[in-house]
Amino acid sequence: MPGMPELSQETERGRAVLPFGTAEVTGPSMVPTLHHGDLLVVQYGARVRPGDVVVLRHPFQQDLLVVKRAAERREGGWWVLGDNTYAGGDSTDYGTVPEELVLGKVRFRYRPRKKGQRSPFALARWLLSAARPVLSGRSASRRFRAR
């Protein structure tokens, strides 16, 4: 499905050994929180709360890993939403995600430097924003209430 962040399968390989793994975001559905090309540190088995950014298996295409924000727990699992209301590819399309398909919580985001960032100003901007923890947010919950 276009527009849905797909995560690299490397995430799954490290899961058995360590509770943490890495993933790379593709797609715009979590903008402005996450962007195409962002690298993520994922904690598997972490307790998920509303507002957390999570990695899950797509309910209809379980070989596809996606990243969304857990909006609320419902009967049957989690209602998940992308932060970009125009991208789609979330529970408004496929409904509640069963608990067992939610693999982990995103803890940290690293934004690689773009090739055109050569000036001292661009480099300083990148240094200030490249690495950040991914905290629980309210953008999805506000969007959820607005529907």
mmCIF file of C-alpha atoms in Angstrom:
data_model
loop_
_atom_site.group_PDB
_atom_site.id
_atom_site.type_symbol
_atom_site.label_atom_id
_atom_site.label_comp_id
_atom_site.label_asym_id
_atom_site.label_seq_id
_atom_site.Cartn_x
_atom_site.Cartn_y
_atom_site.Cartn_z
ATOM 1 C CA MET A 1 0.000 0.000 0.000
ATOM 2 C CA PRO A 2 1.555 3.319 -0.970
ATOM 3 C CA GLY A 3 2.039 5.963 1.683
ATOM 4 C CA MET A 4 2.445 3.514 4.526
ATOM 5 C CA PRO A 5 5.770 3.422 6.365
ATOM 6 C CA GLU A 6 7.328 0.081 5.628
ATOM 7 C CA LEU A 7 10.079 -1.073 7.911
ATOM 8 C CA SER A 8 13.099 -3.107 6.978
ATOM 9 C CA GLN A 9 12.937 -6.798 7.824
ATOM 10 C CA GLU A 10 16.196 -6.413 9.777
ATOM 11 C CA THR A 11 13.933 -5.492 12.668
ATOM 12 C CA GLU A 12 12.685 -9.058 12.946
ATOM 13 C CA ARG A 13 16.099 -10.743 12.917
ATOM 14 C CA GLY A 14 17.392 -9.014 16.046
ATOM 15 C CA ARG A 15 14.201 -9.608 17.994
ATOM 16 C CA ALA A 16 15.032 -13.081 19.278
ATOM 17 C CA VAL A 17 18.403 -12.049 20.693
ATOM 18 C CA LEU A 18 17.751 -8.574 22.118
ATOM 19 C CA PRO A 19 14.631 -6.658 23.106
ATOM 20 C CA PHE A 20 15.817 -3.790 20.843
ATOM 21 C CA GLY A 21 16.071 -3.636 17.072
ATOM 22 C CA THR A 22 16.398 -1.098 14.283
ATOM 23 C CA ALA A 23 14.111 -0.144 11.444
ATOM 24 C CA GLU A 24 14.046 2.340 8.573
ATOM 25 C CA VAL A 25 10.929 4.328 7.701
ATOM 26 C CA THR A 26 9.647 4.565 4.133
ATOM 27 C CA GLY A 27 6.594 6.641 3.322
ATOM 28 C CA PRO A 28 4.911 9.815 4.605
ATOM 29 C CA SER A 29 2.174 8.614 6.976
ATOM 30 C CA MET A 30 3.964 9.619 10.203
ATOM 31 C CA VAL A 31 5.075 13.099 9.082
ATOM 32 C CA PRO A 32 5.877 15.378 10.929
ATOM 33 C CA THR A 33 7.021 12.951 13.668
ATOM 34 C CA LEU A 34 8.894 10.577 11.346
ATOM 35 C CA HIS A 35 10.118 11.099 7.795
ATOM 36 C CA HIS A 36 11.089 8.833 4.932
ATOM 37 C CA GLY A 37 14.611 7.560 5.619
ATOM 38 C CA ASP A 38 14.508 8.001 9.403
ATOM 39 C CA LEU A 39 16.169 5.214 11.358
ATOM 40 C CA LEU A 40 14.370 3.941 14.453
ATOM 41 C CA VAL A 41 15.303 2.066 17.610
ATOM 42 C CA VAL A 42 12.416 -0.232 18.547
ATOM 43 C CA GLN A 43 11.889 -1.896 21.930
ATOM 44 C CA TYR A 44 10.092 -5.201 21.450
ATOM 45 C CA GLY A 45 7.553 -6.303 24.016
ATOM 46 C CA ALA A 46 7.386 -2.844 25.641
ATOM 47 C CA ARG A 47 4.128 -1.878 27.283
ATOM 48 C CA VAL A 48 2.114 0.211 24.831
ATOM 49 C CA ARG A 49 0.073 3.181 25.982
ATOM 50 C CA PRO A 50 -2.151 5.556 24.034
ATOM 51 C CA GLY A 51 0.016 8.089 22.205
ATOM 52 C CA ASP A 52 3.005 5.756 21.752
ATOM 53 C CA VAL A 53 4.555 5.252 18.317
ATOM 54 C CA VAL A 54 4.546 1.506 17.647
ATOM 55 C CA VAL A 55 5.766 -1.039 15.115
ATOM 56 C CA LEU A 56 3.162 -3.574 14.040
ATOM 57 C CA ARG A 57 2.395 -6.158 11.425
ATOM 58 C CA HIS A 58 -0.153 -4.983 8.882
ATOM 59 C CA PRO A 59 -3.407 -6.866 9.659
ATOM 60 C CA PHE A 60 -4.017 -7.897 6.023
ATOM 61 C CA GLN A 61 -0.414 -8.264 4.858
ATOM 62 C CA GLN A 62 1.477 -9.647 7.838
ATOM 63 C CA ASP A 63 4.862 -9.737 6.109
ATOM 64 C CA LEU A 64 4.661 -5.909 6.009
ATOM 65 C CA LEU A 65 5.831 -4.036 9.115
ATOM 66 C CA VAL A 66 4.402 -0.553 9.638
ATOM 67 C CA VAL A 67 4.817 2.244 12.151
ATOM 68 C CA LYS A 68 1.807 4.110 13.566
ATOM 69 C CA ARG A 69 0.664 5.880 16.712
ATOM 70 C CA ALA A 70 -1.438 3.837 19.150
ATOM 71 C CA ALA A 71 -4.519 6.039 19.621
ATOM 72 C CA GLU A 72 -6.563 3.883 21.996
ATOM 73 C CA ARG A 73 -7.142 0.340 23.119
ATOM 74 C CA ARG A 74 -10.425 -1.129 21.931
ATOM 75 C CA GLU A 75 -12.084 -4.494 22.116
ATOM 76 C CA GLY A 76 -9.948 -6.666 19.881
ATOM 77 C CA GLY A 77 -6.731 -4.638 20.047
ATOM 78 C CA TRP A 78 -5.360 -1.189 19.237
ATOM 79 C CA TRP A 79 -6.759 1.599 17.115
ATOM 80 C CA VAL A 80 -3.688 3.028 15.349
ATOM 81 C CA LEU A 81 -3.339 6.232 13.338
ATOM 82 C CA GLY A 82 -0.693 7.928 11.244
ATOM 83 C CA ASP A 83 0.281 11.466 12.227
ATOM 84 C CA ASN A 84 -0.217 12.625 8.617
ATOM 85 C CA THR A 85 -3.998 12.754 8.175
ATOM 86 C CA TYR A 86 -3.701 12.779 4.370
ATOM 87 C CA ALA A 87 -1.555 9.653 3.959
ATOM 88 C CA GLY A 88 -4.025 6.986 5.157
ATOM 89 C CA GLY A 89 -3.002 3.396 5.749
ATOM 90 C CA ASP A 90 -4.120 3.143 9.374
ATOM 91 C CA SER A 91 -7.063 1.845 11.421
ATOM 92 C CA THR A 92 -9.452 4.059 9.481
ATOM 93 C CA ASP A 93 -8.679 1.714 6.556
ATOM 94 C CA TYR A 94 -8.229 -1.667 8.280
ATOM 95 C CA GLY A 95 -9.842 -1.363 11.709
ATOM 96 C CA THR A 96 -8.520 -2.436 15.079
ATOM 97 C CA VAL A 97 -5.122 -4.147 15.110
ATOM 98 C CA PRO A 98 -4.993 -7.317 17.262
ATOM 99 C CA GLU A 99 -2.661 -7.022 20.276
ATOM 100 C CA GLU A 100 -0.399 -9.830 19.015
ATOM 101 C CA LEU A 101 0.396 -7.856 15.833
ATOM 102 C CA VAL A 102 1.783 -4.905 17.819
ATOM 103 C CA LEU A 103 5.471 -5.831 18.092
ATOM 104 C CA GLY A 104 7.063 -2.965 19.982
ATOM 105 C CA LYS A 105 7.400 0.699 20.821
ATOM 106 C CA VAL A 106 9.653 3.187 18.995
ATOM 107 C CA ARG A 107 12.083 4.732 21.492
ATOM 108 C CA PHE A 108 14.513 6.749 19.389
ATOM 109 C CA ARG A 109 14.725 8.370 15.946
ATOM 110 C CA TYR A 110 17.855 9.245 13.958
ATOM 111 C CA ARG A 111 17.523 11.375 10.843
ATOM 112 C CA PRO A 112 20.468 10.828 8.446
ATOM 113 C CA ARG A 113 22.142 13.879 6.932
ATOM 114 C CA LYS A 114 21.002 14.857 3.447
ATOM 115 C CA LYS A 115 23.610 15.118 0.696
ATOM 116 C CA GLY A 116 22.938 18.826 0.119
ATOM 117 C CA GLN A 117 23.612 19.806 3.742
ATOM 118 C CA ARG A 118 27.112 21.240 3.348
ATOM 119 C CA SER A 119 26.904 24.788 4.654
ATOM 120 C CA PRO A 120 27.785 25.388 8.312
ATOM 121 C CA PHE A 121 24.204 26.576 8.934
ATOM 122 C CA ALA A 122 22.680 23.433 7.396
ATOM 123 C CA LEU A 123 25.100 21.225 9.307
ATOM 124 C CA ALA A 124 24.261 22.986 12.599
ATOM 125 C CA ARG A 125 20.518 22.567 11.931
ATOM 126 C CA TRP A 126 21.009 18.880 11.242
ATOM 127 C CA LEU A 127 23.101 18.410 14.411
ATOM 128 C CA LEU A 128 20.338 19.966 16.522
ATOM 129 C CA SER A 129 17.592 17.754 15.109
ATOM 130 C CA ALA A 130 19.207 14.508 13.882
ATOM 131 C CA ALA A 131 18.782 12.323 16.956
ATOM 132 C CA ARG A 132 15.790 12.498 19.262
ATOM 133 C CA PRO A 133 13.779 10.247 21.532
ATOM 134 C CA VAL A 134 10.304 9.445 20.217
ATOM 135 C CA LEU A 135 7.904 10.407 22.961
ATOM 136 C CA SER A 136 4.219 9.753 23.366
ATOM 137 C CA GLY A 137 2.318 12.432 21.549
ATOM 138 C CA ARG A 138 -1.135 13.785 21.265
ATOM 139 C CA SER A 139 -1.412 14.459 17.543
ATOM 140 C CA ALA A 140 -3.169 11.166 16.827
ATOM 141 C CA SER A 141 -5.495 11.452 19.820
ATOM 142 C CA ARG A 142 -6.526 14.962 18.732
ATOM 143 C CA ARG A 143 -7.126 13.627 15.224
ATOM 144 C CA PHE A 144 -9.087 10.701 16.628
ATOM 145 C CA ARG A 145 -11.462 12.962 18.561
ATOM 146 C CA ALA A 146 -11.993 15.123 15.483
ATOM 147 C CA ARG A 147 -13.445 12.262 13.405
#
